[in-house]
Every structure is written in C-alpha cells, then in structure tokens.
PDB file of C-alpha atoms and ligand atoms in Angstrom:
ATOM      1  CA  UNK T 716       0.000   0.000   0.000  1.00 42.00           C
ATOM      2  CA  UNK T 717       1.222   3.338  -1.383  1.00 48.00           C
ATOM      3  CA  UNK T 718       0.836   4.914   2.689  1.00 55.00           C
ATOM      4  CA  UNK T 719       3.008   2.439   3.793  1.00 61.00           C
ATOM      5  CA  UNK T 720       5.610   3.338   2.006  1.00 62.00           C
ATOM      6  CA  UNK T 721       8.243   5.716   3.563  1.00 68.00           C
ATOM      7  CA  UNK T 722       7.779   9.707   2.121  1.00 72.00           C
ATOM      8  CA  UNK T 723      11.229  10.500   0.386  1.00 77.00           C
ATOM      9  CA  UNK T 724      13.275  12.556   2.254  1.00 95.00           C
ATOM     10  CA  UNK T 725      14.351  16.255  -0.142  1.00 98.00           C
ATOM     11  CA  UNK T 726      17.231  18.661   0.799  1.00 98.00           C
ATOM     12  CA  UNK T 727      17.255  21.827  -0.516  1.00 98.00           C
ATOM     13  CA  UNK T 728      20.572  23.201  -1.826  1.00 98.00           C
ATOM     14  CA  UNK T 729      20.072  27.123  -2.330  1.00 98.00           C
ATOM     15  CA  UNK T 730      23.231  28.577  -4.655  1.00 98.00           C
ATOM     16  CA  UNK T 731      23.789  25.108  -5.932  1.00 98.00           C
ATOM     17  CA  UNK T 732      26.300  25.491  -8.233  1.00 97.00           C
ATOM     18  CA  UNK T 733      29.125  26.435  -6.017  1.00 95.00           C
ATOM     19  CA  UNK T 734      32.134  24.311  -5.279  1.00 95.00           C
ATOM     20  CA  UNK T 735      31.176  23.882  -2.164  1.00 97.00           C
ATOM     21  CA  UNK T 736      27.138  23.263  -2.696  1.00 98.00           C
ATOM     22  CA  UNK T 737      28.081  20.513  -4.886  1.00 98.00           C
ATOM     23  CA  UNK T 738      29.841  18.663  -2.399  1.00 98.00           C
ATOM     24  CA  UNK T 739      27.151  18.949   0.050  1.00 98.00           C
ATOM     25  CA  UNK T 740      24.663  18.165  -2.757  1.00 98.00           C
ATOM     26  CA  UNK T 741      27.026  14.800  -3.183  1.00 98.00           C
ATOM     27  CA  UNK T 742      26.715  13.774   0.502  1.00 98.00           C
ATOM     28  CA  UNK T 743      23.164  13.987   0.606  1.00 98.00           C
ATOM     29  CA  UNK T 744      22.791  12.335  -2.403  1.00 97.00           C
ATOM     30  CA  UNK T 745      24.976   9.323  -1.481  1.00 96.00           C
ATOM     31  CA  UNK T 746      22.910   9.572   1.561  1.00 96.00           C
ATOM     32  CA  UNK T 747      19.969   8.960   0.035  1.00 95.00           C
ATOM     33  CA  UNK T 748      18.279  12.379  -0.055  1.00 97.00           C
ATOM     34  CA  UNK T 749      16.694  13.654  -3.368  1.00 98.00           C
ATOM     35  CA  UNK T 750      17.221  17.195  -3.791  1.00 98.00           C
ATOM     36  CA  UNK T 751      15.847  20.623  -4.995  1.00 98.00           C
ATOM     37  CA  UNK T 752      19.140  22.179  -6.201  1.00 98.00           C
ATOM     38  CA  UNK T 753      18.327  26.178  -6.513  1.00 98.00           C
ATOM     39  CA  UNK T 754      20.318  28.872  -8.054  1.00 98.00           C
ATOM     40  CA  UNK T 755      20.476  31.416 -10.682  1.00 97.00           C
ATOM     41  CA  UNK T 756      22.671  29.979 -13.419  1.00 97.00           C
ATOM     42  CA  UNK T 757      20.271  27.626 -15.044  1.00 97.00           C
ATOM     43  CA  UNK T 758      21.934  25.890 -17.528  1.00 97.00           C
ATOM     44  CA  UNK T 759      24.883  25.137 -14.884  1.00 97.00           C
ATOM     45  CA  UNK T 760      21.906  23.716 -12.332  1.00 98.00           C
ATOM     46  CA  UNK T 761      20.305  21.491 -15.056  1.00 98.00           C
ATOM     47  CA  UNK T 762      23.506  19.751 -15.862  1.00 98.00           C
ATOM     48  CA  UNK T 763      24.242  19.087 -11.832  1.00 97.00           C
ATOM     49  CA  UNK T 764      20.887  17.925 -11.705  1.00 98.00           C
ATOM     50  CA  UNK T 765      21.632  15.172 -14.427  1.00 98.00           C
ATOM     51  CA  UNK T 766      25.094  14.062 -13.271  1.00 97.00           C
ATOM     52  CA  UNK T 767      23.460  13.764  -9.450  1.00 97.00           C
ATOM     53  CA  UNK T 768      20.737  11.572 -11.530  1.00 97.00           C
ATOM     54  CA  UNK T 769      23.090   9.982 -12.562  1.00 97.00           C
ATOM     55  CA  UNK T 770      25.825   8.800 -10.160  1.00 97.00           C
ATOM     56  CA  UNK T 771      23.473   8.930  -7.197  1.00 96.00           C
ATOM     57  CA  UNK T 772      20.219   7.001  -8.805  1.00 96.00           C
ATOM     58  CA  UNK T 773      18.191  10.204  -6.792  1.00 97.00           C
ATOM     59  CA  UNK T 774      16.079  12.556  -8.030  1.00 97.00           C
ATOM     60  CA  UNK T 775      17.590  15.943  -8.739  1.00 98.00           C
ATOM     61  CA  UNK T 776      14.768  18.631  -9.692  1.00 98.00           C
ATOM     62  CA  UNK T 777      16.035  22.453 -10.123  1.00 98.00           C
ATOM     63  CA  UNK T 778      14.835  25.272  -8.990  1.00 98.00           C
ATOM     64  CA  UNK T 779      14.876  28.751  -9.888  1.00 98.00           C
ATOM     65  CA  UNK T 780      16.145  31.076  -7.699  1.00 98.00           C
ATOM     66  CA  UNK T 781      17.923  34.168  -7.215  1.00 98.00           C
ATOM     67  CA  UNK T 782      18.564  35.386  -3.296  1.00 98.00           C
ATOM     68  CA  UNK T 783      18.220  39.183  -4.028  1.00 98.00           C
ATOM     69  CA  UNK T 784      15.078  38.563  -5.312  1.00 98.00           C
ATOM     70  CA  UNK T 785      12.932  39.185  -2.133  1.00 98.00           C
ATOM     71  CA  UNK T 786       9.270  39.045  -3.298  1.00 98.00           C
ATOM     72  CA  UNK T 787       9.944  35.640  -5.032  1.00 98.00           C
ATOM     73  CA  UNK T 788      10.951  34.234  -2.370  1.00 98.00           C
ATOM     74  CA  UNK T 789       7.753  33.130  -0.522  1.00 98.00           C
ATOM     75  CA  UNK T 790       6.381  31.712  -3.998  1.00 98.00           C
ATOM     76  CA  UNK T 791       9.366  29.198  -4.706  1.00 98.00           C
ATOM     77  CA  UNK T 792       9.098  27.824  -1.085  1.00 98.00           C
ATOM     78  CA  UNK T 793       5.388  27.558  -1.076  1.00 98.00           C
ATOM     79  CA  UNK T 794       5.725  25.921  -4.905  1.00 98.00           C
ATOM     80  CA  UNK T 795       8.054  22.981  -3.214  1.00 98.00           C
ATOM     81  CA  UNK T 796       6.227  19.868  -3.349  1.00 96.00           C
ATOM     82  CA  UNK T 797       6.981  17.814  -1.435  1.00 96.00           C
ATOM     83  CA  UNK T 798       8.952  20.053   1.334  1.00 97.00           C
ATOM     84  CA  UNK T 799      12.466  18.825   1.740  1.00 98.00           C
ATOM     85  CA  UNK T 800      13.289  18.275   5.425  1.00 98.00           C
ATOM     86  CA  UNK T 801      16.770  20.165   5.384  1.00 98.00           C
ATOM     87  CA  UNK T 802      17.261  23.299   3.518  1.00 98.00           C
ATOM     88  CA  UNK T 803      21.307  24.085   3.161  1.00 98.00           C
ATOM     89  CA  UNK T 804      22.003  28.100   2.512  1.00 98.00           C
ATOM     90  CA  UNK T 805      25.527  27.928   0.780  1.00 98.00           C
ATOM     91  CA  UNK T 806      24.892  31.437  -1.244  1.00 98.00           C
ATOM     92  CA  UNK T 807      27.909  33.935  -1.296  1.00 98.00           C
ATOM     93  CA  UNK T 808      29.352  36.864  -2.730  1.00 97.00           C
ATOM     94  CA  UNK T 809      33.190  38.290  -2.093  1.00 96.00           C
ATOM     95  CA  UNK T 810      33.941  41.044  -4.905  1.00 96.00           C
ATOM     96  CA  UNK T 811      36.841  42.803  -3.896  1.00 95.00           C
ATOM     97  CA  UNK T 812      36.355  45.166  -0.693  1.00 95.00           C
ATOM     98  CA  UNK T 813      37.754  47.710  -2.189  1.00 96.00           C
ATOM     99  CA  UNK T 814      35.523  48.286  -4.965  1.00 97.00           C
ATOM    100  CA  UNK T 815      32.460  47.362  -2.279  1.00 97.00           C
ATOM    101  CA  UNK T 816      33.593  50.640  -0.353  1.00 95.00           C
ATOM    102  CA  UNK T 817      33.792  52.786  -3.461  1.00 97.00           C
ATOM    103  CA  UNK T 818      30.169  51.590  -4.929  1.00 98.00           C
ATOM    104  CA  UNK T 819      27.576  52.066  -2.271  1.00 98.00           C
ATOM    105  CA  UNK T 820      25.044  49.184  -4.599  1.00 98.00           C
ATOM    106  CA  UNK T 821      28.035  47.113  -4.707  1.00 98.00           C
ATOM    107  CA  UNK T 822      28.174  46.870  -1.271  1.00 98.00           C
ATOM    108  CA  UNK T 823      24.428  46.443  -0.436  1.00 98.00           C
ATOM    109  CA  UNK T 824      24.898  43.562  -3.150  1.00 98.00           C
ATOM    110  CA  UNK T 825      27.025  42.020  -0.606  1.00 98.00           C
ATOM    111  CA  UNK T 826      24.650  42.601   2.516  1.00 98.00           C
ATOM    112  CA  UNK T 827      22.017  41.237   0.650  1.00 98.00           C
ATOM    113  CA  UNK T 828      23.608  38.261  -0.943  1.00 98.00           C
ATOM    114  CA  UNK T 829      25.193  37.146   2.023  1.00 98.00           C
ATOM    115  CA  UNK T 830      22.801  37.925   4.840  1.00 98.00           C
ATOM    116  CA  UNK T 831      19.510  39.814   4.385  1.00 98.00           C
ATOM    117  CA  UNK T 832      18.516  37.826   1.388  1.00 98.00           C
ATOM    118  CA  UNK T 833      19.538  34.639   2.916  1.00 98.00           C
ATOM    119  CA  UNK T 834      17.491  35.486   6.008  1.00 98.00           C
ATOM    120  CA  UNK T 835      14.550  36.326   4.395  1.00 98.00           C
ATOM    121  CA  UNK T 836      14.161  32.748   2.259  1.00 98.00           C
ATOM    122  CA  UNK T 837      14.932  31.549   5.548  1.00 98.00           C
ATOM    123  CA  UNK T 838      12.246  32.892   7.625  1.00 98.00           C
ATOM    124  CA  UNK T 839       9.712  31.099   5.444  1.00 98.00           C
ATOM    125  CA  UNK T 840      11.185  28.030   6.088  1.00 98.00           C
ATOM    126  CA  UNK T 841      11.662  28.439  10.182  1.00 98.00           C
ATOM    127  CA  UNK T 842       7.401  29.363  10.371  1.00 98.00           C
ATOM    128  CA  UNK T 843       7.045  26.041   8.180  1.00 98.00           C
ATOM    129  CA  UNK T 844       9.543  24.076  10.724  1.00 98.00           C
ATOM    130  CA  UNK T 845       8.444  25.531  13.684  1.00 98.00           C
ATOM    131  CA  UNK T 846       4.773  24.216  12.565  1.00 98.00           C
ATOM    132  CA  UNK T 847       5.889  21.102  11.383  1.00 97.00           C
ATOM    133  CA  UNK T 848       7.929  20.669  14.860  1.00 97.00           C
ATOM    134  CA  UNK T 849      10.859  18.662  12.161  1.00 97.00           C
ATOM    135  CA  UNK T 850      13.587  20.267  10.184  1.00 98.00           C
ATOM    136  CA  UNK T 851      17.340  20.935   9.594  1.00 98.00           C
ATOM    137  CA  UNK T 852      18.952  24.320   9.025  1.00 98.00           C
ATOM    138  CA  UNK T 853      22.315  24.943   7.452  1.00 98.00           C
ATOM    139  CA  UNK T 854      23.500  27.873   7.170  1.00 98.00           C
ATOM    140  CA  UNK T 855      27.225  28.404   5.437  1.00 98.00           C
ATOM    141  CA  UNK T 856      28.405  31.902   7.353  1.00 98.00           C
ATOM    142  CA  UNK T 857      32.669  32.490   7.168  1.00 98.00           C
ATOM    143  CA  UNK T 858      35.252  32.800   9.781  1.00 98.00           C
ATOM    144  CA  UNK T 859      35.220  36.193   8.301  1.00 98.00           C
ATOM    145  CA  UNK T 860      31.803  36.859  10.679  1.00 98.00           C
ATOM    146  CA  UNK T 861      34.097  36.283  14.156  1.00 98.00           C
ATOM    147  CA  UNK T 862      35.885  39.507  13.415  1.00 98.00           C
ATOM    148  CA  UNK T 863      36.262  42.615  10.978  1.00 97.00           C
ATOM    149  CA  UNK T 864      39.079  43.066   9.515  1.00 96.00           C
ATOM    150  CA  UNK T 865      40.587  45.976   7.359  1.00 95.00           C
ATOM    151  CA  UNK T 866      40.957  43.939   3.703  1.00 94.00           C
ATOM    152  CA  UNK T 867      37.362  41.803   3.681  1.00 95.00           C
ATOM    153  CA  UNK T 868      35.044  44.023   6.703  1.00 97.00           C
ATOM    154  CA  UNK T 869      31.976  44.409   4.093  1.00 98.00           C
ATOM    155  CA  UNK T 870      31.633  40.508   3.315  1.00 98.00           C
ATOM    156  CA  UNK T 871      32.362  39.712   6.949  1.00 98.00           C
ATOM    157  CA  UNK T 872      30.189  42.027   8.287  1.00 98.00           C
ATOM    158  CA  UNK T 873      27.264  40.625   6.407  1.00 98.00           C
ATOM    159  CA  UNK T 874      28.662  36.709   7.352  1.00 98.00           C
ATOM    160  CA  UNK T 875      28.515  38.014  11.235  1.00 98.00           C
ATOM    161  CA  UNK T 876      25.114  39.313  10.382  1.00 98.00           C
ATOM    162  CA  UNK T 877      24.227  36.182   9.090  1.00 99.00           C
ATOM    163  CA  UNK T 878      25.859  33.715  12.026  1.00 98.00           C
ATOM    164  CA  UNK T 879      23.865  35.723  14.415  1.00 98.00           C
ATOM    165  CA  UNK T 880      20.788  35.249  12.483  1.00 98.00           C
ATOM    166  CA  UNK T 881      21.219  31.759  12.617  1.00 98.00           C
ATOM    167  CA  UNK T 882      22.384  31.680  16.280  1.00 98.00           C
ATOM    168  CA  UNK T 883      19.039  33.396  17.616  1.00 98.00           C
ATOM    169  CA  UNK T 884      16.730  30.698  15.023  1.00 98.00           C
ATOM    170  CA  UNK T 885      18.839  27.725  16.582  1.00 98.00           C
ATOM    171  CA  UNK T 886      17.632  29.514  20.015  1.00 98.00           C
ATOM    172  CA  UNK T 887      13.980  30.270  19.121  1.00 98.00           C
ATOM    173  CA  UNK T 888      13.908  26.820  17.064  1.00 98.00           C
ATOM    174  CA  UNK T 889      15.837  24.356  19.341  1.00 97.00           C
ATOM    175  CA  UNK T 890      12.105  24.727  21.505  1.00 97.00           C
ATOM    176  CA  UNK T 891      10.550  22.347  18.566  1.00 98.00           C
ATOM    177  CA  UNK T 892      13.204  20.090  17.923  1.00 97.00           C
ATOM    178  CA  UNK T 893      14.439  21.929  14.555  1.00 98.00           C
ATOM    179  CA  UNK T 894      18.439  21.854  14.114  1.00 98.00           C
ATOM    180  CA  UNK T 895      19.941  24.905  13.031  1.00 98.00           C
ATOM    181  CA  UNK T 896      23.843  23.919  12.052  1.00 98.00           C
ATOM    182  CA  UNK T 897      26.364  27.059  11.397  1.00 98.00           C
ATOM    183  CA  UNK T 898      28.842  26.301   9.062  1.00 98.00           C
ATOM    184  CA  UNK T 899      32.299  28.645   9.575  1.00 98.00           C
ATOM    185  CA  UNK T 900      34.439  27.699   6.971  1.00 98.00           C
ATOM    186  CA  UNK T 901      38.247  29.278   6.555  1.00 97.00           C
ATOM    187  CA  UNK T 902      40.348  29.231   3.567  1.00 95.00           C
ATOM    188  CA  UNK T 903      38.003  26.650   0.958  1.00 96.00           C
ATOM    189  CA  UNK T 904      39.935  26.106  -2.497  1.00 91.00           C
ATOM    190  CA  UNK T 905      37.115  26.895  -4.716  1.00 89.00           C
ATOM    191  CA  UNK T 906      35.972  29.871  -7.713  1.00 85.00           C
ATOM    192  CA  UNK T 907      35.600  32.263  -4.936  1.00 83.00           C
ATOM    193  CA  UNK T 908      39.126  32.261  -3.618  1.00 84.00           C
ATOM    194  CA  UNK T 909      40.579  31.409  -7.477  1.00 81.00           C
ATOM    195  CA  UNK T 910      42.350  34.618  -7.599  1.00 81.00           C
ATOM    196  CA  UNK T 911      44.285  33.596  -4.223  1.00 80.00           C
ATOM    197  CA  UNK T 912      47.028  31.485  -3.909  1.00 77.00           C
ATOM    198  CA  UNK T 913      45.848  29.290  -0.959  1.00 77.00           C
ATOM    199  CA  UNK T 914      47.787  26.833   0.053  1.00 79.00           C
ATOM    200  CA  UNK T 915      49.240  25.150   3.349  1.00 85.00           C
ATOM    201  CA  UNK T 916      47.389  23.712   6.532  1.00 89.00           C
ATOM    202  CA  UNK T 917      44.660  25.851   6.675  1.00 94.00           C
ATOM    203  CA  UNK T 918      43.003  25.534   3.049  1.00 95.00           C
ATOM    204  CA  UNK T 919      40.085  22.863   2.944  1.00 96.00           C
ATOM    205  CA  UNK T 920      39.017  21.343  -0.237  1.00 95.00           C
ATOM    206  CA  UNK T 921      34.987  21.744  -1.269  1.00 97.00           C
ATOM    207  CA  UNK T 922      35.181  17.805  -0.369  1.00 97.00           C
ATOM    208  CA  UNK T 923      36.309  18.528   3.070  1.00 97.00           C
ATOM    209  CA  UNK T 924      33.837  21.047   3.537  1.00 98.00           C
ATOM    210  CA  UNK T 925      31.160  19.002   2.334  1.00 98.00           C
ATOM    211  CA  UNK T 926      31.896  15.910   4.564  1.00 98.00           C
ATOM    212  CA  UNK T 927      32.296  18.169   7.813  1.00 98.00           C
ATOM    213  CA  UNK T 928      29.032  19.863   6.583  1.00 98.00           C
ATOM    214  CA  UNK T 929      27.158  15.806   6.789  1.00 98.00           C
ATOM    215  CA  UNK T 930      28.732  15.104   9.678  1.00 98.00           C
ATOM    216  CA  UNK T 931      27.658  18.527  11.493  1.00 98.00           C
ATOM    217  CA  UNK T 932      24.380  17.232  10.655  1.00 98.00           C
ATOM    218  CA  UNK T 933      24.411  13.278  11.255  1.00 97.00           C
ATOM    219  CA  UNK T 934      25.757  14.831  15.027  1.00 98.00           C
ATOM    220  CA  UNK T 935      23.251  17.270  15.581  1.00 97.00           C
ATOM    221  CA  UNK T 936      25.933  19.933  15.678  1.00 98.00           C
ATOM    222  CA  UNK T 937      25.474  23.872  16.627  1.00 98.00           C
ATOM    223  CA  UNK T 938      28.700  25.303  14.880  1.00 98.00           C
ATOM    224  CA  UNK T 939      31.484  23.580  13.343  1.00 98.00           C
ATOM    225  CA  UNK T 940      34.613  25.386  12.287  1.00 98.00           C
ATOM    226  CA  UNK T 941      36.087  23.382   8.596  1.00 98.00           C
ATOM    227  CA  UNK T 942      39.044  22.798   8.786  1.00 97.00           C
ATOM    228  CA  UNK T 943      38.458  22.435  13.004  1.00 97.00           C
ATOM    229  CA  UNK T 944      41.737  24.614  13.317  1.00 97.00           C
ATOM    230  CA  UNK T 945      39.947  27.807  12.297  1.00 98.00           C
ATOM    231  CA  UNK T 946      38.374  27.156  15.631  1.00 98.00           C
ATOM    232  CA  UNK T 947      41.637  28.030  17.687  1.00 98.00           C
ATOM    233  CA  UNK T 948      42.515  30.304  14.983  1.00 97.00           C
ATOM    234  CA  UNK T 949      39.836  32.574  14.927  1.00 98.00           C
ATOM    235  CA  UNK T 950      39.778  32.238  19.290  1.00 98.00           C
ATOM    236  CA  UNK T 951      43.454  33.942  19.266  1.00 97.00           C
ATOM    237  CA  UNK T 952      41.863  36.891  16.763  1.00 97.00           C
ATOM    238  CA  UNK T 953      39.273  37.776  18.448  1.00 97.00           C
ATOM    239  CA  UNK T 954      40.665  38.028  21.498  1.00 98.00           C
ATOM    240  CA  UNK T 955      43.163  40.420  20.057  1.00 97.00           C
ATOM    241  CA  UNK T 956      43.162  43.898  22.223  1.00 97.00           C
ATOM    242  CA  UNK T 957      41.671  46.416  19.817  1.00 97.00           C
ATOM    243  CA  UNK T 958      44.527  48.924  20.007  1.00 97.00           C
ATOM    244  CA  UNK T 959      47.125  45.929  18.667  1.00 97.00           C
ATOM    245  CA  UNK T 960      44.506  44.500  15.811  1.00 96.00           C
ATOM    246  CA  UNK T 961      44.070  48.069  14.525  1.00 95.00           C
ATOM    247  CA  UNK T 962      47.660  48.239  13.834  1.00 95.00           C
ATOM    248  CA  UNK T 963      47.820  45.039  12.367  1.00 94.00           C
ATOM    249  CA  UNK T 964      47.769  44.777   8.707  1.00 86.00           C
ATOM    250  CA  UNK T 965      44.815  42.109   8.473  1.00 85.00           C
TER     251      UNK T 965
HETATM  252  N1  LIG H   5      35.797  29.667  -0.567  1.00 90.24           N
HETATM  253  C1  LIG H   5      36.077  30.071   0.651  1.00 90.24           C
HETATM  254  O1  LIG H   5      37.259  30.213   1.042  1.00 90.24           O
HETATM  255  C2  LIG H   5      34.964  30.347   1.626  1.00 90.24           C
HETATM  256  C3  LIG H   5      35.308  30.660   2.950  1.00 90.24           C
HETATM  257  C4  LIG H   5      34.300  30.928   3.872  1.00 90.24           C
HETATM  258  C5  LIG H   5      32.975  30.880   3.481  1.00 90.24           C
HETATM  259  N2  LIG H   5      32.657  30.588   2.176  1.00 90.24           N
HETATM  260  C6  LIG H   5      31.243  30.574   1.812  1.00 90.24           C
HETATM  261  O2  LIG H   5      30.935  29.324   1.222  1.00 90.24           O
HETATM  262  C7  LIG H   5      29.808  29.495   0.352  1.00 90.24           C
HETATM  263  C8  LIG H   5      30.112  28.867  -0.995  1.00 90.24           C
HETATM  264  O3  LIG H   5      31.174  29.580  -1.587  1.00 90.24           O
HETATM  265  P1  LIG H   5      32.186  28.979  -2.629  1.00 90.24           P
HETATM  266  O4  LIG H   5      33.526  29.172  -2.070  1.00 90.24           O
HETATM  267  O5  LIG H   5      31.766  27.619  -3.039  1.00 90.24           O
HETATM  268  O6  LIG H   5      32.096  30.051  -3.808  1.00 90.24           O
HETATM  269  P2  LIG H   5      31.141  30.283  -5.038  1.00 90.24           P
HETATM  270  O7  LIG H   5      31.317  29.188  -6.005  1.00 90.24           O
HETATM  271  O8  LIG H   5      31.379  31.671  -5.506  1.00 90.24           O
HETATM  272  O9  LIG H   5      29.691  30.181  -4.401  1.00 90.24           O
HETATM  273  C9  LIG H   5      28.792  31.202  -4.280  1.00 90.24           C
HETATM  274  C10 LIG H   5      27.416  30.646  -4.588  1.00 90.24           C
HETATM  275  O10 LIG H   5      26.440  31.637  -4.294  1.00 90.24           O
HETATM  276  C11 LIG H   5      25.591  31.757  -5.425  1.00 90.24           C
HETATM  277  N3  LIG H   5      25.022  33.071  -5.536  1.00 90.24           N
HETATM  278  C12 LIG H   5      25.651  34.274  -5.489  1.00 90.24           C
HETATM  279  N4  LIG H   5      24.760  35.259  -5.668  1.00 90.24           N
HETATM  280  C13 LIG H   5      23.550  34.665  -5.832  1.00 90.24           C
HETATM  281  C14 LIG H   5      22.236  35.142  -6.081  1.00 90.24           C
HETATM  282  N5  LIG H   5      21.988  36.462  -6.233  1.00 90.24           N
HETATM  283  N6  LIG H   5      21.226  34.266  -6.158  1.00 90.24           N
HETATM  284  C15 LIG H   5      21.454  32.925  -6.056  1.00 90.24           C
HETATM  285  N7  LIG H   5      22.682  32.403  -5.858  1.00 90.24           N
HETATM  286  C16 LIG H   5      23.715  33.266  -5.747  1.00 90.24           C
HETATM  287  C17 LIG H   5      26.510  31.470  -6.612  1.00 90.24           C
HETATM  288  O11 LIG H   5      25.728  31.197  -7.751  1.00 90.24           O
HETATM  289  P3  LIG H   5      26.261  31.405  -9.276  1.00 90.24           P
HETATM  290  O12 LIG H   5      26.869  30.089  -9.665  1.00 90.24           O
HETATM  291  O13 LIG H   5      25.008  31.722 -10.030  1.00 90.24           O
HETATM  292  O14 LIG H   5      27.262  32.533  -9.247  1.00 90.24           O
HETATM  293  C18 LIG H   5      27.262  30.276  -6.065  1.00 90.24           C
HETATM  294  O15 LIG H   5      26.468  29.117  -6.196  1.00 90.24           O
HETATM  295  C19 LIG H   5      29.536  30.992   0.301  1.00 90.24           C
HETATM  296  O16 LIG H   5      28.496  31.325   1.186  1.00 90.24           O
HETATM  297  C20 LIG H   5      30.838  31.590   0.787  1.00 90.24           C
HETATM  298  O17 LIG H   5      30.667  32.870   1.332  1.00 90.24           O
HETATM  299  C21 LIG H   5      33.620  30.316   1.247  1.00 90.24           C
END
C-alpha cells in the first residue's frame, strides 16, 4: 500500500552550483536524499541535476532562484512539493572590498547576498519548521563573521550578520526540535578564492567542507569550524586587544 511506504526525504541546496554546494549536494545524495538544487545559473543547475541523476540514482529537480530577489521568495518555497526536510544556505558573494567601499550598490549587493537575502528565504522556512515541529537548518556563514578586519570588513560584516541570524533561530527553534547547524568555513579552495594562492594547513578542499558539513548534521551539531583549526585560529583573533589589531595589517 502506497501509505506504507516511507515519504522521500528532499534537501534543498540554495546557490547550488558552487564548489562547495556541490559537495554537500554529493553527501546527501549518497545519503539517500533527493534534492531541490536552486540557483540562478540555469543551464549550470540542469547539468548538476543530471550528473546527481546519474551517479546517485536520486532525483535531482532544479529550482529557480535568485537570493536578491525578495518578493519571489515566498512563492518558490510555497511551490516545493513535497517540502524537503533540510534546507542548506551555501549562497555567497566576495567582490573585492575595495571596490564594495567605493560603490555604495556594490556593497548592499554584498549585505544582501550574504545575509539579508539569505534570512529572508529563511524565515519562510523556520514558520514552516516551527509548525511542522521537524527540520534541519544549514547555514554556510565564514570565519570572516568572528571579526572585521581591514581587507574583507563588508563581506564579513554581512557573514557576522548572518551567524547571528542563525544563532538566535537555533535559540527560538531548538524549543521544537528543529536543528539549526552554522557552518564557519576558513580558507576553501574553490571559484571564490581562485584569484588567491591558498595553500598550506589551513586551506580545505569543497570535499572537506562538504563531509564536515554531513557530519555537522548526522551529530546534531550547533557550529562547526572546517578545517576544526579555524576554531583556535579565529579564538586567538578575536581576542586580540583592539589597540594591537588596529595596527595590524589584516
Ligand atoms: N571559498 C572560501 O574560502 C569560503 C570561505 C568561507 C565561506 N565561504 C562561503 O561558502 C559558500 C560557498 O562559496 P564557494 O567558495 O563555493 O564560492 P562560489 O562558487 O562563488 O559560491 C557562491 C554561490 O552563491 C551563489 N550566488 C551568489 N549570488 C547569488 C544570487 N543572487 N542568487 C542565487 N545564488 C547566488 C553562486 O551562484 P552562481 O553560480 O550563479 O554565481 C554560487 O552558487 C559561500 O556562502 C561563501 O561565502 C567560502
């Protein structure tokens, strides 16, 4: 009988097509999730939706979406059918900070992309949650959130705006048994950070970002640094004195 059968479970990947999306898209996947992979680019979200088909035997269905566009937001999420049970935020935008302090749109881009517009999908999906009493949250903030610094304030500014966003849903949620996981990566070797030369002990792969992002969620986590170091690391910065990190050239 068709209502014994168990409901398939959906994640929803919003900004699919990064580096790091698609790893988490791949865990979930080999996890048995189907997924509702979202983002702007279509073409590039129709082919991942045919090689997840394809290696993972799930169903991959894509969804428009674009994160600046408020008003749509309440008619994608209400146009989901069925609901996926985890919805993974992974949108982000770093232009250069100094061209975000000359160009006052440029840097609203990057408030919005990276935490108003993020919030406000998100909000629609908390009411749902909280009613539902089920649900997972992940929310990819940065490192760059625990403290602003001189070269990259405007992006982490809107990442701190973000990771305290998610920290007061995890509070108002935790009441109804919804997990809300913050996801703090460092140095990630992927298009964003192309132009940098990252290398060395603190630069993750998209891979290791997308494993510590499953396991953050098979353990019920709050936070997790990836890599874990950025943990101690960011500890020591933010507990520099002010009149020392002003001085530094960070
Ligand atoms: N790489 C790092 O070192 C690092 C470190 C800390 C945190 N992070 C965070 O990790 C996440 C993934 O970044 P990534 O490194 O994988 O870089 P990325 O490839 O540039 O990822 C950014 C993603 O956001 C999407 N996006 C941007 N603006 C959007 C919009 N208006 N509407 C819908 N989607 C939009 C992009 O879509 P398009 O494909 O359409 O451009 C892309 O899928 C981001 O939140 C980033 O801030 C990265």
């Amino acid at each position: 009988m068709d209502q014994d059968l168990p409901m398939p479970k959906y994640a929803l990947i919003l900004g699919a097509t990064s580096d790091i999306a698609r790893a988490v898209s791949q865990q979930f996947a080999t996890h048995g999730y189907h997924l509702y992979l979202a983002g702007r680019n279509w073409e590039a979200i129709h082919a991942e939706a045919s090689d997840l088909k394809i290696r993972f035997q799930v169903e991959a269905v894509p969804v428009r979406f674009d994160v600046l566009d408020f008003d749509s937001h309440a008619a994608i999420w209400n146009g989901l059918n069925p609901k996926p049970e985890v919805v993974v935020c992974v949108v982000g935008y770093m232009p250069e900070q100094e061209d975000s302090q000359k160009d006052l749109a440029l840097a609203r881009k990057v408030m919005d992309s990276n935490f108003t517009g993020c919030a406000n999908f998100l909000n629609l999906v908390a009411n749902d949650f909280e009613a539902q009493k089920t649900g997972s949250i992940i929310g990819v903030s940065s490192v760059a959130g625990d403290r602003g610094r001189a070269k990259n304030y405007l992006y982490g500014a809107a990442k701190a705006g973000f990771t305290a966003y998610l920290s007061g849903l995890r509070n108002r949620l935790s009441k109804s048994g919804i997990q809300v996981l913050t996801v703090k990566p460092g140095f990630v070797q992927t298009r964003m950070t192309e132009h940098l030369e990252l290398k060395g002990a603190l630069v993750a792969t998209a891979d290791q970002v997308g494993k510590d992002i499953w396991n953050g969620f098979r353990k019920k986590k709050n936070v997790i640094y990836t890599k874990g170091i950025w943990k101690y690391v960011m500890l020591v910065i933010r507990h520099i004195p002010e009149r020392l990190f002003k001085k530094m050239n960070l």
